[in-house]
Tab-separated table of C-alpha atoms and ligand atoms in Angstrom:
chain	number	residue	atom	x	y	z
A	1	MET	CA	-39.635	-77.463	-64.412
A	2	VAL	CA	-39.847	-77.434	-60.631
A	3	SER	CA	-41.134	-80.695	-59.207
A	4	ILE	CA	-43.890	-80.833	-56.537
A	5	GLN	CA	-41.334	-82.245	-54.076
A	6	SER	CA	-38.963	-79.307	-54.429
A	7	LYS	CA	-41.961	-76.881	-54.125
A	8	TRP	CA	-42.656	-78.374	-50.661
A	9	ARG	CA	-38.951	-78.058	-49.816
A	10	TYR	CA	-38.998	-74.322	-50.655
A	11	LEU	CA	-42.199	-73.835	-48.673
A	12	PHE	CA	-40.681	-75.494	-45.549
A	13	MET	CA	-37.493	-73.444	-45.930
A	14	PHE	CA	-39.540	-70.253	-46.196
A	15	LEU	CA	-41.567	-71.124	-43.071
A	16	GLY	CA	-38.355	-72.023	-41.219
A	17	VAL	CA	-36.825	-68.625	-42.019
A	18	GLN	CA	-40.049	-66.919	-40.874
A	19	LEU	CA	-39.917	-68.781	-37.567
A	20	VAL	CA	-36.276	-67.786	-36.942
A	21	VAL	CA	-37.040	-64.127	-37.758
A	22	MET	CA	-40.052	-64.148	-35.416
A	23	ALA	CA	-38.004	-65.704	-32.629
A	24	LEU	CA	-35.330	-63.021	-33.051
A	25	LEU	CA	-37.843	-60.191	-33.115
A	26	SER	CA	-39.591	-61.299	-29.962
A	27	ARG	CA	-36.379	-60.995	-27.944
A	28	GLU	CA	-35.846	-57.982	-25.587
A	29	GLY	CA	-33.666	-56.192	-28.135
A	30	TYR	CA	-36.564	-55.937	-30.516
A	31	GLN	CA	-38.746	-54.361	-27.851
A	32	LYS	CA	-36.096	-51.736	-27.205
A	33	ARG	CA	-35.774	-50.979	-30.917
A	34	VAL	CA	-39.540	-50.595	-31.282
A	35	THR	CA	-39.712	-48.265	-28.256
A	36	TYR	CA	-36.838	-46.251	-29.716
A	37	PHE	CA	-38.663	-45.776	-33.034
A	38	MET	CA	-41.952	-45.011	-31.289
A	39	ARG	CA	-40.173	-42.260	-29.327
A	40	ILE	CA	-38.837	-40.725	-32.527
A	41	PHE	CA	-42.364	-40.617	-33.955
A	42	ARG	CA	-43.801	-39.169	-30.771
A	43	LYS	CA	-41.095	-36.481	-30.648
A	44	SER	CA	-41.686	-35.386	-34.212
A	45	ASP	CA	-45.447	-34.958	-33.715
A	46	GLY	CA	-45.147	-33.383	-30.220
A	47	GLY	CA	-43.666	-30.147	-31.574
A	48	GLY	CA	-41.479	-29.965	-28.419
A	49	ARG	CA	-44.478	-28.681	-26.459
A	50	ASN	CA	-44.494	-31.274	-23.754
A	51	LEU	CA	-41.266	-33.201	-23.534
A	52	SER	CA	-42.676	-35.607	-20.977
A	53	ALA	CA	-39.598	-37.857	-20.901
A	54	SER	CA	-37.257	-34.977	-20.049
A	55	GLY	CA	-39.723	-32.490	-18.510
A	56	SER	CA	-42.022	-29.758	-19.779
A	57	ASP	CA	-41.229	-26.308	-21.168
A	58	VAL	CA	-40.863	-23.950	-18.198
A	59	TYR	CA	-42.827	-21.272	-20.104
A	60	ALA	CA	-45.649	-23.652	-21.102
A	61	ASN	CA	-48.320	-22.237	-18.749
A	62	LEU	CA	-47.097	-18.686	-18.122
A	63	THR	CA	-49.859	-17.057	-20.154
A	64	ALA	CA	-52.502	-18.914	-18.106
A	65	LEU	CA	-50.772	-17.571	-15.020
A	66	ALA	CA	-50.909	-13.995	-16.284
A	67	ARG	CA	-54.640	-14.353	-16.996
A	68	ALA	CA	-55.394	-15.461	-13.410
A	69	LEU	CA	-56.837	-12.115	-12.299
A	70	PRO	CA	-58.695	-11.710	-8.980
A	71	SER	CA	-62.398	-12.582	-9.195
A	72	SER	CA	-63.344	-9.675	-6.910
A	73	ASP	CA	-61.701	-6.505	-5.590
A	74	VAL	CA	-60.612	-8.317	-2.429
A	75	MET	CA	-57.423	-10.281	-2.990
A	76	THR	CA	-57.499	-13.699	-1.385
A	77	TYR	CA	-54.477	-15.777	-0.490
A	78	CYS	CA	-53.040	-18.017	-3.179
A	79	PRO	CA	-53.743	-21.743	-2.651
A	80	GLN	CA	-51.408	-23.714	-0.360
A	81	THR	CA	-50.071	-25.531	-3.438
A	82	SER	CA	-49.852	-23.566	-6.656
A	83	PRO	CA	-52.033	-24.999	-9.443
A	84	PHE	CA	-49.326	-24.007	-11.952
A	85	ILE	CA	-46.737	-26.456	-10.639
A	86	ARG	CA	-46.021	-29.130	-13.234
A	87	GLY	CA	-43.037	-31.153	-11.958
A	88	PRO	CA	-40.013	-31.929	-14.157
A	89	ILE	CA	-38.726	-29.106	-16.371
A	90	HIS	CA	-36.802	-29.549	-19.576
A	91	VAL	CA	-33.464	-27.697	-19.290
A	92	SER	CA	-31.121	-27.031	-22.204
A	93	PHE	CA	-28.775	-24.171	-23.071
A	94	PRO	CA	-29.514	-22.891	-26.568
A	95	SER	CA	-26.976	-20.506	-28.073
A	96	GLY	CA	-28.050	-16.996	-28.978
A	97	LEU	CA	-30.330	-16.356	-25.984
A	98	THR	CA	-30.374	-12.676	-24.976
A	99	LEU	CA	-31.505	-10.857	-21.827
A	100	ALA	CA	-33.952	-8.882	-23.991
A	101	GLN	CA	-35.624	-12.176	-24.961
A	102	VAL	CA	-35.835	-13.238	-21.308
A	103	GLN	CA	-37.402	-9.888	-20.500
A	104	ARG	CA	-40.004	-10.254	-23.267
A	105	LYS	CA	-40.929	-13.716	-22.021
A	106	ASN	CA	-41.530	-12.384	-18.500
A	107	PRO	CA	-43.803	-9.344	-18.933
A	108	LEU	CA	-45.027	-9.369	-15.307
A	109	VAL	CA	-41.548	-9.023	-13.804
A	110	VAL	CA	-40.979	-5.429	-12.720
A	111	ARG	CA	-37.980	-3.176	-12.047
A	112	GLY	CA	-35.264	-4.809	-9.957
A	113	GLY	CA	-36.439	-8.334	-10.894
A	114	ARG	CA	-39.500	-8.249	-8.634
A	115	TYR	CA	-42.745	-10.167	-9.063
A	116	ARG	CA	-46.086	-10.695	-7.320
A	117	PRO	CA	-48.707	-13.151	-8.565
A	118	PRO	CA	-51.430	-11.216	-10.397
A	119	GLY	CA	-54.489	-13.141	-9.159
A	120	CYS	CA	-53.906	-13.663	-5.440
A	121	GLU	CA	-51.918	-12.639	-2.403
A	122	SER	CA	-48.836	-14.843	-2.142
A	123	ARG	CA	-48.240	-16.738	1.085
A	124	HIS	CA	-44.463	-16.425	0.701
A	125	SER	CA	-41.869	-13.784	-0.084
A	126	THR	CA	-38.463	-15.021	-1.144
A	127	ALA	CA	-35.263	-13.188	-2.048
A	128	ILE	CA	-32.810	-14.976	-4.316
A	129	ILE	CA	-29.195	-14.021	-3.575
A	130	ILE	CA	-26.678	-14.847	-6.312
A	131	PRO	CA	-22.929	-14.293	-5.809
A	132	HIS	CA	-21.396	-13.192	-9.090
A	133	ARG	CA	-18.381	-12.117	-11.106
A	134	ASN	CA	-17.652	-12.709	-14.811
A	135	ARG	CA	-20.452	-15.222	-15.298
A	136	GLU	CA	-22.864	-13.182	-17.432
A	137	HIS	CA	-23.351	-16.139	-19.765
A	138	HIS	CA	-24.532	-18.361	-16.877
A	139	LEU	CA	-26.648	-15.581	-15.395
A	140	LYS	CA	-28.625	-15.237	-18.621
A	141	PHE	CA	-29.618	-18.920	-18.524
A	142	LEU	CA	-30.387	-18.866	-14.815
A	143	LEU	CA	-32.715	-15.878	-15.269
A	144	TYR	CA	-34.365	-17.558	-18.251
A	145	TYR	CA	-35.329	-20.566	-16.101
A	146	LEU	CA	-35.666	-19.038	-12.638
A	147	HIS	CA	-38.231	-16.326	-13.411
A	148	PRO	CA	-40.957	-18.639	-14.801
A	149	PHE	CA	-40.024	-21.326	-12.237
A	150	LEU	CA	-40.756	-18.919	-9.352
A	151	GLN	CA	-43.886	-17.552	-11.021
A	152	ARG	CA	-45.268	-21.067	-11.339
A	153	GLN	CA	-44.897	-21.330	-7.568
A	154	GLN	CA	-46.943	-18.130	-7.003
A	155	LEU	CA	-44.292	-16.439	-4.890
A	156	ASN	CA	-43.567	-12.796	-4.186
A	157	TYR	CA	-39.940	-12.717	-5.134
A	158	GLY	CA	-36.930	-10.567	-5.932
A	159	ILE	CA	-33.626	-11.520	-7.544
A	160	TYR	CA	-30.393	-9.921	-6.270
A	161	ILE	CA	-27.055	-10.274	-8.016
A	162	ILE	CA	-24.204	-9.546	-5.622
A	163	HIS	CA	-21.357	-8.654	-7.871
A	164	GLN	CA	-17.818	-8.619	-6.429
A	165	ALA	CA	-15.956	-5.486	-7.583
A	166	GLY	CA	-12.324	-5.639	-8.715
A	167	ASN	CA	-10.030	-8.563	-9.438
A	168	TYR	CA	-9.106	-9.688	-5.959
A	169	THR	CA	-9.735	-13.364	-5.054
A	170	PHE	CA	-13.432	-14.273	-5.095
A	171	ASN	CA	-15.253	-14.701	-1.775
A	172	ARG	CA	-18.617	-16.436	-2.216
A	173	ALA	CA	-19.654	-16.539	1.460
A	174	LYS	CA	-18.902	-12.882	2.180
A	175	LEU	CA	-20.961	-11.884	-0.870
A	176	MET	CA	-23.869	-13.819	0.641
A	177	ASN	CA	-23.565	-11.745	3.839
A	178	VAL	CA	-23.754	-8.594	1.717
A	179	GLY	CA	-26.780	-10.014	-0.108
A	180	PHE	CA	-28.560	-10.849	3.125
A	181	ARG	CA	-28.115	-7.380	4.650
A	182	GLU	CA	-28.882	-5.442	1.469
A	183	ALA	CA	-31.961	-7.505	0.565
A	184	MET	CA	-33.385	-7.257	4.101
A	185	ARG	CA	-32.786	-3.497	4.011
A	186	GLU	CA	-35.211	-3.311	1.068
A	187	GLU	CA	-37.969	-5.653	2.155
A	188	ASN	CA	-38.919	-7.896	5.029
A	189	TRP	CA	-38.312	-11.154	3.085
A	190	ASP	CA	-39.437	-14.252	4.931
A	191	CYS	CA	-36.997	-16.535	3.125
A	192	LEU	CA	-33.628	-16.138	1.389
A	193	PHE	CA	-32.293	-18.551	-1.226
A	194	PHE	CA	-28.504	-18.455	-1.585
A	195	HIS	CA	-28.032	-19.587	-5.150
A	196	ASP	CA	-24.991	-20.361	-7.325
A	197	VAL	CA	-25.325	-18.843	-10.771
A	198	ASP	CA	-24.616	-22.090	-12.631
A	199	LEU	CA	-27.314	-24.311	-11.105
A	200	ILE	CA	-30.658	-24.619	-12.880
A	201	PRO	CA	-33.547	-26.266	-10.987
A	202	GLU	CA	-35.157	-29.090	-12.930
A	203	ASP	CA	-38.375	-29.649	-11.001
A	204	ASP	CA	-40.791	-26.942	-9.848
A	205	ARG	CA	-42.031	-29.074	-6.941
A	206	ASN	CA	-38.737	-27.946	-5.368
A	207	THR	CA	-40.495	-24.931	-3.878
A	208	TYR	CA	-38.430	-21.873	-3.097
A	209	VAL	CA	-39.890	-21.365	0.372
A	210	CYS	CA	-38.233	-21.876	3.741
A	211	ASP	CA	-38.676	-24.785	6.140
A	212	ALA	CA	-38.653	-24.729	9.934
A	213	ASN	CA	-34.898	-25.475	9.649
A	214	PRO	CA	-32.299	-24.393	7.040
A	215	LYS	CA	-32.887	-26.261	3.791
A	216	HIS	CA	-30.324	-27.582	1.345
A	217	ALA	CA	-32.134	-27.524	-2.011
A	218	ALA	CA	-29.497	-28.645	-4.554
A	219	ILE	CA	-29.130	-32.220	-3.457
A	220	ALA	CA	-28.956	-34.036	-6.811
A	221	MET	CA	-26.964	-32.616	-9.715
A	222	ASP	CA	-26.383	-33.929	-13.202
A	223	LYS	CA	-22.606	-33.693	-12.707
A	224	PHE	CA	-22.920	-36.292	-9.928
A	225	GLY	CA	-25.329	-38.460	-11.933
A	226	TYR	CA	-28.224	-37.125	-9.783
A	227	LYS	CA	-26.981	-39.154	-6.832
A	228	GLN	CA	-27.386	-37.512	-3.481
A	229	VAL	CA	-24.306	-35.250	-3.167
A	230	LEU	CA	-23.995	-36.071	0.493
A	231	VAL	CA	-23.494	-39.753	-0.158
A	232	LEU	CA	-21.092	-39.134	-3.030
A	233	LEU	CA	-18.827	-36.750	-1.151
A	234	GLN	CA	-18.974	-39.067	1.874
A	235	LEU	CA	-19.544	-36.133	4.153
A	236	PRO	CA	-20.023	-36.714	7.850
A	237	TYR	CA	-23.026	-35.548	9.868
A	238	ASN	CA	-25.240	-34.632	6.882
A	239	LEU	CA	-23.627	-31.202	6.691
A	240	TYR	CA	-23.259	-30.536	2.959
A	241	PHE	CA	-24.861	-27.186	2.267
A	242	GLY	CA	-23.427	-25.973	-1.077
A	243	GLY	CA	-24.958	-24.798	-4.352
A	244	VAL	CA	-28.470	-23.712	-3.365
A	245	SER	CA	-29.657	-23.343	0.225
A	246	ALA	CA	-32.534	-21.589	1.962
A	247	LEU	CA	-32.699	-19.819	5.312
A	248	THR	CA	-35.114	-17.504	7.060
A	249	PRO	CA	-33.688	-14.250	8.479
A	250	LEU	CA	-33.934	-15.834	11.932
A	251	HIS	CA	-31.940	-18.909	10.852
A	252	TYR	CA	-29.328	-16.630	9.324
A	253	LEU	CA	-28.882	-14.586	12.460
A	254	LYS	CA	-28.855	-17.641	14.745
A	255	MET	CA	-25.756	-18.947	12.963
A	256	ASN	CA	-24.174	-15.485	12.670
A	257	GLY	CA	-24.514	-15.619	8.893
A	258	PHE	CA	-21.710	-16.964	6.746
A	259	PRO	CA	-17.917	-16.696	7.278
A	260	ASN	CA	-16.149	-13.674	5.716
A	261	ASN	CA	-12.667	-15.149	5.580
A	262	TYR	CA	-12.856	-17.924	2.942
A	263	TRP	CA	-11.061	-16.400	-0.054
A	264	GLY	CA	-10.975	-18.645	-3.126
A	265	TRP	CA	-12.607	-21.979	-3.917
A	266	GLY	CA	-13.802	-24.541	-1.373
A	267	GLY	CA	-14.673	-25.084	2.257
A	268	GLU	CA	-16.982	-22.105	2.863
A	269	ASP	CA	-20.099	-24.223	2.259
A	270	ASP	CA	-18.856	-26.850	4.723
A	271	ASP	CA	-18.251	-24.100	7.285
A	272	ILE	CA	-21.828	-22.884	6.727
A	273	GLY	CA	-23.122	-26.436	7.267
A	274	VAL	CA	-21.270	-26.618	10.591
A	275	ARG	CA	-22.651	-23.210	11.598
A	276	VAL	CA	-26.197	-24.504	11.089
A	277	SER	CA	-25.595	-27.148	13.699
A	278	LEU	CA	-23.671	-24.785	16.033
A	279	GLY	CA	-26.678	-22.448	15.816
A	280	GLY	CA	-28.821	-25.265	17.240
A	281	MET	CA	-30.522	-26.200	13.947
A	282	HIS	CA	-30.378	-29.036	11.456
A	283	ILE	CA	-30.455	-29.246	7.664
A	284	THR	CA	-33.609	-30.337	5.837
A	285	ARG	CA	-33.689	-31.553	2.225
A	286	PRO	CA	-36.228	-32.161	-0.529
A	287	SER	CA	-36.362	-35.632	-2.049
A	288	VAL	CA	-33.711	-36.638	-4.621
A	289	ARG	CA	-36.484	-36.755	-7.238
A	290	VAL	CA	-37.362	-33.109	-6.658
A	291	GLY	CA	-34.062	-31.474	-5.580
A	292	ARG	CA	-32.564	-31.937	-9.049
A	293	TYR	CA	-30.307	-29.385	-10.762
A	294	LYS	CA	-28.449	-29.113	-14.029
A	295	MET	CA	-25.037	-27.448	-13.733
A	296	ILE	CA	-23.777	-25.283	-16.587
A	297	LYS	CA	-20.376	-26.808	-17.258
A	298	HIS	CA	-17.336	-24.662	-16.539
A	299	LYS	CA	-13.775	-24.745	-15.226
A	300	LEU	CA	-12.386	-23.145	-12.089
A	301	ASP	CA	-12.494	-19.372	-12.597
A	302	LYS	CA	-9.578	-16.997	-12.855
A	303	GLY	CA	-9.389	-15.238	-9.480
A	304	ASN	CA	-10.974	-18.145	-7.592
A	305	ASP	CA	-8.065	-20.519	-6.995
A	306	ILE	CA	-8.480	-23.399	-4.585
A	307	ASN	CA	-8.062	-22.077	-1.062
A	308	PRO	CA	-5.157	-24.003	0.522
A	309	LYS	CA	-6.104	-22.816	4.032
A	310	ARG	CA	-9.635	-24.229	3.917
A	311	PHE	CA	-9.022	-27.408	5.956
A	312	ASN	CA	-7.229	-25.517	8.762
A	313	MET	CA	-10.007	-22.961	8.822
A	314	LEU	CA	-12.693	-25.635	8.900
A	315	ALA	CA	-11.051	-27.207	11.928
A	316	LYS	CA	-11.606	-23.925	13.796
A	317	THR	CA	-15.234	-23.128	12.928
A	318	ARG	CA	-16.364	-23.995	16.438
A	319	GLN	CA	-14.097	-21.260	17.863
A	320	SER	CA	-14.545	-18.698	15.083
A	321	TRP	CA	-18.245	-18.663	14.183
A	322	LYS	CA	-19.305	-16.085	16.759
A	323	LEU	CA	-16.293	-13.852	16.071
A	324	ASP	CA	-16.590	-13.800	12.296
A	325	GLY	CA	-19.822	-13.635	10.323
A	326	MET	CA	-22.767	-11.342	9.792
A	327	ASN	CA	-21.766	-9.309	12.867
A	328	THR	CA	-18.359	-8.412	11.369
A	329	ALA	CA	-19.094	-8.172	7.615
A	330	GLU	CA	-17.516	-4.951	6.308
A	331	TYR	CA	-17.996	-3.755	2.777
A	332	GLU	CA	-18.749	-0.754	0.618
A	333	ILE	CA	-21.519	-0.655	-1.938
A	334	VAL	CA	-20.125	0.632	-5.228
A	335	LEU	CA	-23.265	0.574	-7.341
A	336	ARG	CA	-26.926	-0.357	-6.967
A	337	GLN	CA	-28.969	-0.817	-10.122
A	338	TYR	CA	-32.626	-1.741	-10.486
A	339	LEU	CA	-32.496	-3.564	-13.803
A	340	PRO	CA	-35.510	-5.108	-15.547
A	341	LEU	CA	-34.691	-8.692	-14.525
A	342	TYR	CA	-32.694	-8.255	-11.304
A	343	THR	CA	-31.252	-5.857	-8.771
A	344	ASN	CA	-27.508	-5.569	-9.228
A	345	ILE	CA	-25.422	-4.715	-6.209
A	346	THR	CA	-21.762	-4.188	-7.011
A	347	VAL	CA	-19.743	-4.328	-3.822
A	348	ASP	CA	-16.186	-3.848	-2.660
A	349	ILE	CA	-15.524	-6.555	-0.076
A	350	GLY	CA	-11.825	-5.722	0.279
A	351	THR	CA	-9.142	-8.363	0.732
A	352	GLU	CA	-7.838	-10.640	3.452
A	353	ASP	CA	-6.081	-7.578	4.899
A	354	GLY	CA	-9.332	-5.703	5.377
A	355	LEU	CA	-11.419	-3.213	3.550
A	356	HIS	CA	-9.720	-0.489	1.603
A	357	LYS	CA	-10.781	1.890	-1.116
A	358	PRO	CA	-12.671	0.212	-3.913
A	359	PRO	CA	-10.589	-0.762	-6.918
A	360	THR	CA	-11.485	1.090	-10.075
A	361	VAL	CA	-14.917	-0.039	-11.201
A	362	ALA	CA	-16.490	1.358	-14.313
A	363	LYS	CA	-19.260	3.596	-13.020
A	364	PRO	CA	-21.753	4.802	-15.612
A	365	GLU	CA	-20.778	8.228	-16.935
A	366	PRO	CA	-23.266	10.953	-15.940
A	367	VAL	CA	-25.335	11.806	-18.985
A	368	VAL	CA	-24.699	15.460	-19.880
A	369	PRO	CA	-27.050	16.646	-22.619
A	370	ALA	CA	-25.015	18.030	-25.514
A	371	LYS	CA	-25.606	21.705	-26.386
A	372	PRO	CA	-27.136	22.087	-29.837
A	373	ASN	CA	-24.377	24.421	-31.079
A	374	GLN	CA	-21.679	21.927	-29.853
A	375	GLU	CA	-23.341	19.182	-31.860
A	376	GLN	CA	-23.454	21.409	-34.892
A	377	GLY	CA	-19.823	22.388	-34.383
A	378	LYS	CA	-18.814	18.718	-34.810
A	379	SER	CA	-20.057	18.415	-38.338
B	1	UDH	N1	-18.713	-17.373	-8.849
B	1	UDH	C1	-18.700	-16.340	-9.789
B	1	UDH	N2	-17.516	-15.965	-10.344
B	1	UDH	C2	-16.347	-16.576	-10.037
B	1	UDH	C3	-16.369	-17.628	-9.094
B	1	UDH	C4	-17.557	-18.009	-8.540
B	1	UDH	O1	-19.726	-15.762	-10.112
B	1	UDH	O2	-15.310	-16.179	-10.581
B	1	UDH	C5	-19.976	-17.684	-8.138
B	1	UDH	C6	-21.021	-18.319	-9.009
B	1	UDH	O3	-22.297	-18.010	-8.541
B	1	UDH	C7	-20.721	-19.787	-8.826
B	1	UDH	C8	-20.419	-19.809	-7.322
B	1	UDH	O4	-19.733	-18.604	-7.089
B	1	UDH	O5	-21.786	-20.609	-9.202
B	1	UDH	C9	-19.600	-21.021	-6.873
B	1	UDH	O6	-18.376	-21.087	-7.592
B	1	UDH	P1	-18.005	-22.301	-8.545
B	1	UDH	O7	-19.065	-22.454	-9.588
B	1	UDH	O8	-16.615	-22.103	-9.037
B	1	UDH	O9	-18.073	-23.506	-7.560
B	1	UDH	P2	-18.216	-24.982	-7.950
B	1	UDH	O10	-17.979	-25.737	-6.697
B	1	UDH	O11	-16.974	-25.149	-8.949
B	1	UDH	O12	-19.477	-25.194	-8.681
B	1	UDH	C10	-16.732	-26.238	-9.647
B	1	UDH	C11	-15.454	-25.982	-10.449
B	1	UDH	C12	-14.508	-27.114	-10.319
B	1	UDH	C13	-13.687	-27.023	-9.064
B	1	UDH	C14	-12.780	-28.214	-8.944
B	1	UDH	C15	-12.011	-28.230	-7.649
B	1	UDH	N3	-11.571	-29.579	-7.332
B	2	NGS	C1	-15.848	-30.362	-1.048
B	2	NGS	C2	-15.465	-28.910	-0.820
B	2	NGS	C3	-16.705	-28.054	-0.948
B	2	NGS	C4	-17.303	-28.262	-2.337
B	2	NGS	C5	-17.583	-29.740	-2.539
B	2	NGS	C6	-18.129	-30.041	-3.929
B	2	NGS	O1	-14.753	-31.158	-0.948
B	2	NGS	O2	-16.379	-26.701	-0.754
B	2	NGS	O3	-16.387	-30.482	-2.358
B	2	NGS	O4	-17.270	-29.550	-4.889
B	2	NGS	N1	-14.892	-28.765	0.534
B	2	NGS	C7	-13.593	-28.609	0.752
B	2	NGS	O5	-12.767	-28.528	-0.132
B	2	NGS	C8	-13.166	-28.540	2.186
B	2	NGS	S1	-17.556	-29.743	-6.415
B	2	NGS	O6	-17.370	-31.151	-6.702
B	2	NGS	O7	-18.941	-29.333	-6.645
B	2	NGS	O8	-16.628	-28.914	-7.160
B	2	NGS	O9	-18.495	-27.527	-2.492
């Protein structure tokens, strides 16, 4: 039999344990654990529709955008700030994505990767220039995110892929010169975005329109922990201009475009930054909160080795910028294709020794209709 005294003892012990447990639970760790579990519950009932912690689905409001037809026959200008802008975008890279899927998700994009907002007259027209070779996998993801991103901003836009022909060392800056001239030949764009293929914008408040001065848009990347690149690289004079940058045609011509002689990785973006200042301009930037990008991870490409001459060349930008640039860019267009999601311009930019005949590039075979009797003869 348990005595009354020992009953009290058990009761006090029980209360004591309760008190200790409560004290432990009320510590900060408990709060974190509760928040963690709450997040799990919220995620499972959210159906992935609005991932508020990591941004929203970039396609979330595209159907509303397509329905925004003009209220009368007279098209009015789109509002100063697009009502479809949402802020942070959730970016991930699911396997199995195809260009056909991207095309289906963007029914208003027309031949050559062009778009105009359906309900109003856009205030801006922007060409996106993407230097490219052997990065089809990255291009697919960029197109998946960039098309709806630009549509949410109610821009007139066109996407140009400037594809370097052959296997000679890659030259990012010269491809940009080609992109500038070829895009301007097609339309009087009021802004050009020079865009690496592996950088995905993560906030649609980072508007793809030009400022009064050249704008460096990719200022915070995941690979640098979203710290301002400028601070991290300890660059002098605020000149970092790599990744994604925006210039008007006038800006571009004032600085004589980009250099043509940086073959291989590195330095060309620093040269471009110096040219901005030599052209009498300065670089503007969005805030770190908005100028955020996710980089698709990769290693240095074959055919794009680090350029050992880059530091010597950089030391001479002040003397060379007027002698080498847009005014001296020589190239030969190999192929121009108006594809459903972009305009592809395959170009021979030659080598350090100058421009010679294009290396063998697979041109599409002319389609010769087979004669019926030939077909029959086969079987
Ligand atoms: N690009 C291609 N194909 C190539 C090389 C470059 O399409 O073979 C284009 C592409 O748009 C790319 C851009 O050029 O985004 C810039 O090249 P990059 O991605 O190689 O440059 P980044 O500075 O490279 O992003 C990081 C690789 C690690 C270099 C380490 C050197 N210390
Ligand atoms: C600088 C390079 C730039 C390059 C930047 C970031 O040092 O071309 O690093 O590179 N300049 C020179 O080499 C002179 S990154 O870390 O993104 O690979 O863009």
